[in-house]
Coordinates of C-alpha atoms and ligand atoms in Angstrom, one line a residue:
M1 CA 0.0 0.0 0.0
P2 CA 1.8 3.2 -1.1
K3 CA 2.1 5.7 1.8
V4 CA 1.8 9.3 0.6
L5 CA 2.2 12.3 2.8
V6 CA 0.0 15.1 1.4
L7 CA 0.9 18.7 2.2
P8 CA -1.6 21.0 0.4
G9 CA 0.0 24.1 1.9
D10 CA -1.5 27.5 1.2
G11 CA -3.6 29.4 -1.3
I12 CA -4.2 27.5 -4.6
G13 CA -2.0 24.7 -3.2
V14 CA -5.1 23.5 -1.3
E15 CA -7.4 23.8 -4.4
V16 CA -5.1 21.9 -6.8
T17 CA -4.2 19.3 -4.3
N18 CA -7.9 18.4 -3.7
V19 CA -8.2 17.9 -7.5
S20 CA -5.1 15.7 -7.6
I21 CA -6.2 13.5 -4.7
D22 CA -9.6 12.9 -6.4
I23 CA -7.8 11.9 -9.6
L24 CA -5.4 9.6 -7.7
N25 CA -8.4 7.9 -6.0
I26 CA -10.0 7.2 -9.3
I27 CA -6.7 5.8 -10.6
G28 CA -6.4 3.8 -7.5
E29 CA -9.8 2.2 -8.1
R30 CA -9.0 1.4 -11.7
H31 CA -5.7 -0.3 -10.8
N32 CA -6.5 -1.7 -7.4
I33 CA -4.0 0.5 -5.7
D34 CA -4.9 1.3 -2.1
F35 CA -3.2 4.7 -1.5
E36 CA -2.7 5.6 2.1
F37 CA -3.0 9.4 2.1
D38 CA -2.0 11.3 5.3
T39 CA -2.7 15.0 5.1
E40 CA -0.8 17.5 7.2
L41 CA -0.5 21.3 7.6
F42 CA 2.5 22.9 5.9
G43 CA 3.7 26.5 5.2
G44 CA 1.5 29.4 6.4
A45 CA -1.2 27.0 7.5
S46 CA 1.3 25.3 9.8
I47 CA 2.6 28.6 11.1
D48 CA -1.0 29.7 12.0
E49 CA -1.6 26.4 13.9
H50 CA 1.8 25.5 15.3
G51 CA 4.0 28.6 15.0
V52 CA 6.4 26.9 12.6
P53 CA 6.2 26.2 8.8
I54 CA 6.8 22.5 9.3
T55 CA 6.8 20.5 12.6
D56 CA 9.2 17.7 13.5
E57 CA 6.3 15.3 13.5
V58 CA 5.5 16.1 9.8
I59 CA 9.2 15.8 8.9
A60 CA 9.3 12.4 10.5
K61 CA 6.1 11.4 8.6
A62 CA 7.7 12.6 5.4
K63 CA 10.7 10.3 6.0
A64 CA 8.5 7.4 6.7
S65 CA 6.4 7.9 3.5
D66 CA 7.0 6.5 0.0
A67 CA 6.5 10.1 -1.3
V68 CA 5.4 13.6 -0.3
L69 CA 2.9 15.3 -2.5
M70 CA 2.8 19.0 -1.9
G71 CA 0.8 21.9 -3.3
A72 CA 2.4 25.3 -2.7
V73 CA 3.3 27.5 0.3
G74 CA 3.4 31.2 1.1
G75 CA 1.2 34.3 0.8
P76 CA 1.1 38.0 1.9
K77 CA 0.0 37.1 5.5
W78 CA 3.4 35.5 6.2
E79 CA 5.6 37.7 4.0
N80 CA 7.0 39.8 6.8
L81 CA 8.1 37.1 9.1
P82 CA 11.8 36.6 9.7
H83 CA 13.4 34.5 7.0
E84 CA 13.8 31.3 9.1
N85 CA 10.1 31.4 10.1
K86 CA 8.7 32.0 6.6
P87 CA 6.6 29.3 4.9
E88 CA 9.3 28.8 2.2
S89 CA 11.9 27.8 4.9
G90 CA 9.7 24.8 5.7
L91 CA 10.1 23.7 2.1
L92 CA 13.9 24.1 2.2
A93 CA 14.0 22.2 5.5
L94 CA 12.0 19.4 4.0
R95 CA 14.2 19.1 1.0
K96 CA 17.3 19.1 3.2
E97 CA 15.9 16.5 5.6
L98 CA 15.0 14.2 2.7
D99 CA 18.4 14.8 1.0
A100 CA 16.5 15.7 -2.2
F101 CA 19.5 16.1 -4.4
A102 CA 17.9 15.7 -7.8
N103 CA 15.4 18.1 -9.2
L104 CA 13.3 16.8 -12.1
R105 CA 11.5 19.3 -14.3
P106 CA 9.7 18.1 -17.4
A107 CA 8.8 20.5 -20.1
V108 CA 6.1 19.2 -22.4
V109 CA 4.5 21.2 -25.2
Y110 CA 1.0 19.8 -25.8
P111 CA -0.1 20.2 -29.4
A112 CA -3.3 21.9 -28.2
L113 CA -1.2 24.6 -26.4
A114 CA 1.6 25.0 -28.9
D115 CA 0.4 28.5 -29.7
A116 CA 0.9 29.6 -26.0
S117 CA 4.7 29.4 -26.5
T118 CA 6.6 32.4 -27.5
L119 CA 8.4 30.2 -30.1
K120 CA 6.8 29.2 -33.4
R121 CA 4.5 26.2 -33.3
E122 CA 6.6 24.1 -35.7
V123 CA 9.6 24.6 -33.4
V124 CA 7.9 23.6 -30.2
E125 CA 5.1 21.3 -31.1
G126 CA 5.9 17.8 -29.7
V127 CA 8.7 19.0 -27.3
D128 CA 9.1 16.6 -24.4
I129 CA 12.1 17.3 -22.3
M130 CA 13.1 16.2 -18.8
V131 CA 15.7 18.5 -17.0
V132 CA 17.6 16.8 -14.2
R133 CA 19.2 19.4 -12.0
E134 CA 21.7 18.7 -9.2
L135 CA 20.1 20.5 -6.2
T136 CA 22.2 20.3 -3.1
G137 CA 25.8 20.9 -4.3
G138 CA 27.7 23.1 -6.7
I139 CA 28.2 26.9 -6.5
Y140 CA 25.1 27.6 -4.5
F141 CA 26.5 25.6 -1.5
G142 CA 30.3 25.6 -2.1
Q143 CA 32.6 26.9 0.6
P144 CA 34.4 29.3 1.0
R145 CA 31.9 32.0 0.0
G146 CA 31.4 35.6 1.1
I147 CA 32.2 39.2 0.5
E148 CA 35.5 40.4 1.9
K149 CA 37.4 43.7 2.3
L150 CA 40.7 43.9 0.5
E151 CA 43.8 45.8 1.7
D152 CA 43.5 48.3 -1.2
G153 CA 40.0 49.3 0.1
Q154 CA 38.1 47.4 -2.5
E155 CA 35.7 44.6 -1.7
R156 CA 35.7 41.1 -3.3
G157 CA 32.7 38.8 -3.6
F158 CA 33.4 35.1 -4.1
N159 CA 31.8 31.6 -4.3
T160 CA 33.2 28.2 -4.8
L161 CA 32.1 25.7 -7.5
A162 CA 33.1 22.2 -6.5
Y163 CA 31.7 18.7 -7.1
T164 CA 32.9 15.4 -5.7
T165 CA 32.9 12.1 -7.5
S166 CA 29.9 10.7 -5.6
E167 CA 27.9 13.9 -6.0
I168 CA 28.3 13.7 -9.8
E169 CA 27.8 9.9 -9.9
R170 CA 24.5 9.9 -8.0
I171 CA 22.9 12.7 -10.1
A172 CA 24.2 11.1 -13.3
R173 CA 22.6 7.8 -12.3
V174 CA 19.2 9.5 -11.7
A175 CA 19.4 11.1 -15.1
F176 CA 20.5 7.8 -16.9
D177 CA 17.7 5.9 -15.1
I178 CA 15.1 8.4 -16.3
A179 CA 16.6 8.3 -19.9
K180 CA 16.1 4.5 -19.8
K181 CA 12.4 5.0 -19.2
R182 CA 12.2 7.5 -22.1
K183 CA 13.9 7.9 -25.5
K184 CA 17.3 6.7 -24.1
R185 CA 19.1 10.0 -24.9
L186 CA 21.0 12.1 -22.4
T187 CA 22.5 15.6 -22.9
S188 CA 25.0 16.6 -20.2
I189 CA 25.6 20.3 -19.9
D190 CA 28.9 21.7 -18.7
K191 CA 31.7 24.2 -19.4
A192 CA 34.5 21.7 -19.6
N193 CA 36.5 24.0 -22.0
V194 CA 37.0 26.6 -19.2
L195 CA 36.3 25.0 -15.7
E196 CA 38.3 22.1 -14.2
V197 CA 35.3 21.1 -12.1
K198 CA 33.2 20.8 -15.3
Q199 CA 35.9 18.8 -17.1
F200 CA 35.7 16.5 -14.1
W201 CA 31.9 16.5 -14.4
R202 CA 32.2 15.5 -18.1
T203 CA 34.7 12.6 -17.6
T204 CA 32.7 11.3 -14.6
V205 CA 29.4 11.3 -16.5
T206 CA 31.1 9.6 -19.5
R207 CA 32.6 6.9 -17.2
I208 CA 29.1 6.2 -15.7
Q209 CA 27.6 5.9 -19.2
E210 CA 30.4 3.6 -20.5
T211 CA 30.4 1.3 -17.4
E212 CA 26.7 1.3 -16.4
Y213 CA 24.5 2.6 -19.2
P214 CA 26.0 1.6 -22.5
D215 CA 22.6 1.6 -24.1
I216 CA 22.0 5.3 -23.4
E217 CA 23.2 7.8 -26.1
L218 CA 25.2 10.5 -24.4
E219 CA 25.9 14.0 -25.8
H220 CA 27.9 16.7 -24.1
L221 CA 27.2 20.4 -24.7
Y222 CA 28.8 23.5 -23.3
V223 CA 26.2 25.5 -21.5
D224 CA 26.4 28.5 -23.9
N225 CA 25.7 26.3 -26.8
A226 CA 23.1 24.4 -24.9
V227 CA 20.9 27.5 -24.2
M228 CA 21.0 28.3 -27.9
Q229 CA 20.2 24.7 -29.1
L230 CA 17.3 24.5 -26.6
I231 CA 15.4 27.3 -28.5
R232 CA 16.8 26.3 -31.9
R233 CA 16.0 22.5 -31.9
P234 CA 14.1 21.8 -28.6
K235 CA 12.5 18.6 -30.1
T236 CA 15.9 16.9 -30.3
F237 CA 16.4 16.9 -26.5
D238 CA 15.2 14.0 -24.3
V239 CA 16.9 14.1 -20.9
I240 CA 19.1 17.0 -19.9
L241 CA 21.6 16.7 -17.0
A242 CA 23.1 19.7 -15.4
G243 CA 24.7 20.9 -12.2
N244 CA 22.9 23.2 -9.8
M245 CA 23.5 26.7 -11.4
F246 CA 23.3 25.6 -15.0
G247 CA 20.3 23.5 -14.2
D248 CA 18.6 26.4 -12.5
I249 CA 18.9 28.4 -15.7
I250 CA 18.2 25.6 -18.2
S251 CA 15.1 24.4 -16.4
D252 CA 13.5 27.8 -16.5
E253 CA 14.4 28.2 -20.2
A254 CA 12.9 24.8 -21.0
A255 CA 9.8 25.7 -19.0
Q256 CA 9.4 28.9 -21.0
L257 CA 9.1 26.7 -24.2
T258 CA 5.7 25.5 -22.9
G259 CA 4.3 28.9 -22.1
S260 CA 2.4 28.4 -18.8
L261 CA 3.2 28.1 -15.2
G262 CA -0.1 26.3 -14.5
M263 CA 1.1 23.4 -16.6
L264 CA 4.5 22.6 -15.0
P265 CA 5.1 19.7 -12.6
S266 CA 8.3 18.9 -10.7
A267 CA 9.9 16.6 -8.3
S268 CA 12.9 16.7 -5.9
I269 CA 14.2 13.3 -5.1
G270 CA 17.0 11.7 -3.1
E271 CA 16.6 9.7 0.2
G272 CA 13.0 10.7 0.1
A273 CA 10.9 12.3 -2.7
I274 CA 8.9 15.5 -2.8
Y275 CA 6.5 16.1 -5.7
E276 CA 5.4 19.7 -6.2
P277 CA 4.2 21.9 -9.1
V278 CA 6.6 24.6 -10.2
H279 CA 4.0 27.4 -9.4
G280 CA 3.5 29.0 -6.0
S281 CA 0.4 29.7 -3.9
A282 CA -0.9 32.4 -6.3
P283 CA -2.6 34.7 -3.7
D284 CA -4.1 36.8 -6.5
I285 CA -6.4 34.0 -7.5
A286 CA -6.6 31.9 -4.4
G287 CA -10.1 30.9 -3.2
Q288 CA -11.7 31.8 -6.5
N289 CA -11.8 28.4 -8.1
M290 CA -9.6 29.8 -10.9
A291 CA -6.3 27.8 -10.5
N292 CA -5.2 25.5 -13.2
P293 CA -4.9 22.1 -11.5
I294 CA -3.0 20.5 -14.4
A295 CA 0.5 21.2 -13.0
M296 CA -0.5 19.4 -9.8
V297 CA -2.2 16.5 -11.5
L298 CA 0.9 16.0 -13.7
T299 CA 3.0 16.2 -10.5
S300 CA 1.0 13.3 -9.1
A301 CA 1.6 11.4 -12.3
M302 CA 5.3 11.9 -11.8
M303 CA 5.0 10.5 -8.3
L304 CA 3.3 7.4 -9.7
K305 CA 6.1 7.0 -12.3
Y306 CA 9.2 7.8 -10.3
S307 CA 8.5 6.8 -6.7
L308 CA 5.8 4.1 -7.0
N309 CA 6.7 2.5 -10.3
L310 CA 3.2 2.7 -11.6
D311 CA 4.0 3.8 -15.2
Q312 CA 0.7 2.7 -16.8
A313 CA -1.3 4.6 -14.2
A314 CA 0.9 7.7 -14.7
R315 CA 0.4 7.4 -18.5
E316 CA -3.4 7.3 -18.0
I317 CA -3.3 10.6 -16.2
E318 CA -1.0 12.2 -18.8
E319 CA -3.3 11.1 -21.6
A320 CA -6.4 12.4 -19.7
V321 CA -4.7 15.8 -19.6
E322 CA -4.0 15.7 -23.3
R323 CA -7.6 14.8 -24.1
V324 CA -9.2 17.5 -22.0
L325 CA -6.9 20.0 -23.8
E326 CA -7.7 18.6 -27.2
K327 CA -11.4 18.9 -26.4
G328 CA -10.9 22.7 -25.8
F329 CA -11.3 22.8 -22.0
R330 CA -9.2 25.6 -20.5
T331 CA -8.7 27.3 -17.1
A332 CA -8.4 31.1 -17.3
D333 CA -4.6 31.1 -17.4
I334 CA -4.5 29.1 -20.7
Y335 CA -7.8 30.3 -22.1
H336 CA -8.2 31.8 -25.5
E337 CA -11.3 32.6 -27.6
G338 CA -13.3 29.7 -28.8
M339 CA -12.3 27.4 -26.0
T340 CA -14.5 26.3 -23.0
K341 CA -13.5 28.1 -19.8
L342 CA -13.6 26.0 -16.6
G343 CA -12.8 26.5 -13.0
C344 CA -10.3 24.5 -11.1
K345 CA -12.8 22.0 -9.7
E346 CA -14.6 21.6 -13.1
M347 CA -11.3 21.0 -14.9
G348 CA -10.6 18.3 -12.3
E349 CA -14.0 16.7 -13.0
E350 CA -13.3 16.7 -16.8
M351 CA -10.0 14.9 -16.2
A352 CA -11.6 12.4 -13.9
R353 CA -14.3 11.8 -16.6
E354 CA -11.6 11.1 -19.2
I355 CA -9.9 8.6 -17.0
K356 CA -13.1 6.8 -16.0
N357 CA -14.3 6.7 -19.6
H358 CA -11.0 5.5 -21.1
K359 CA -11.6 2.2 -22.8
E360 CA -8.4 0.5 -21.9
A361 CA -8.9 -2.1 -19.2
P362 CA -6.8 -1.7 -16.0
L363 CA -3.5 -3.4 -16.4
L364 CA -2.5 -4.0 -12.7
Ligands
LIG401 P1 3.0 32.1 -8.2 O1 3.5 31.0 -8.9 O2 2.2 31.8 -7.0 O3 2.1 33.0 -9.2 C1 2.7 33.8 -10.3 C2 1.5 34.1 -11.2 O4 1.1 32.9 -11.9 C3 0.3 34.6 -10.5 O5 -0.3 35.6 -11.3 C4 -0.6 33.4 -10.4 O6 -2.0 33.7 -10.4 C5 -0.3 32.6 -11.7 N1 -0.4 31.2 -11.4 C6 0.5 30.4 -10.7 N2 0.0 29.2 -10.7 C7 -1.1 29.1 -11.3 C8 -2.0 28.1 -11.6 N3 -1.9 26.8 -11.2 N4 -3.1 28.4 -12.3 C9 -3.3 29.7 -12.8 N5 -2.5 30.7 -12.6 C10 -1.4 30.4 -11.8 O7 4.3 33.0 -7.8 P2 4.3 34.3 -6.9 O8 3.1 35.2 -7.1 O9 5.7 34.9 -7.2 O10 4.3 33.8 -5.4 C11 3.2 33.7 -4.6 C12 3.6 33.1 -3.3 O11 3.9 31.7 -3.5 C13 4.8 33.7 -2.6 O12 4.5 33.6 -1.2 C14 5.9 32.8 -3.0 O13 7.0 32.8 -2.0 C15 5.2 31.5 -3.0 N6 5.9 30.5 -3.9 C16 5.9 29.2 -3.4 C17 6.5 28.2 -4.2 C18 6.4 26.8 -3.6 O14 5.7 26.5 -2.7 N7 7.1 25.8 -4.2 C19 7.0 28.5 -5.4 C20 6.9 29.8 -5.9 C21 6.4 30.8 -5.1

């Protein structure tokens, strides 16, 4: 019985999580999966009740779960709290406690939404990329770091970019394993022509490919070339592997190919696994039944695929999303004339209907 800790969080996080749980329950019925959902307060909601964004008890539950499914945290009510008490610090604490070192960000352009991209339809239609970003190392965490005073009166800001063998090996294995489930192509991004650490990154990734994943096609790109190729020929990418800083940049660029925040799922995995949409709590539309639940529903599909090994169930969810879009159903964020505008809840009901009506018999 898969144990899932559900953290709806704040604002639209709660609305989109409700939709997602309904969909998972329907999937569970079709496939005889008895999900055990345990729902807890997180972020601002937890601050209001317990004075902290996440309690030790919830962290312990997260560690004991097969996966954590979270909505989003934050909002104006908690904005002026000291940094360590803010809702977002609960999220950072959770990632740290679960040693979530791999961030997975898919960027999929659905044919029905190809016109929402800022790039031409023929360039983006059919794009299906997974960016795997190293999340707990590299220049964002490297020591020494700081701003120091120099003898000549100037100041000097500095950071350290370093990766160890094991840090590169573990993130590379995550990326190769994902490539195995997809088109078996991996592009590793570096700057091996200038930085020793990235030269080391390249040789380590190559060694892992040669010794453990000979069936995966490996391509290396310098980061400056990669950002160009990603908008020039996005369809040729399958899985992209990058360190923390390059991955930060590349994953946002890949997201922009798709054109809408309400469509983007993500996961942070390591010792434990946290599944969360890319978007935040959207205080401007919270409580108005206007949120697009698709990012969250696709997030739950990622959980089925990457933590629970329920690939067929995940595919059914992804196909239901495609079909509601093809039928012209849209929430306000992706609406354009001639389409049918739906609220968050109603969009969830349409996806649920698609899954229930789907002809294919349950496979599990
Ligand atoms: P946001 O993602 O919440 O919203 C940005 C814009 O996109 C808003 O106009 C919003 O209405 C729209 N939007 C976002 N998701 C949508 C959806 N599913 N459907 C339709 N429209 C959607 O980012 P923000 O406004 O910068 O931040 C709001 C709060 O969320 C802040 O407190 C921020 O710190 C927090 N935040 C949390 C997370 C997280 O929990 N992982 C991520 C980002 C921001």
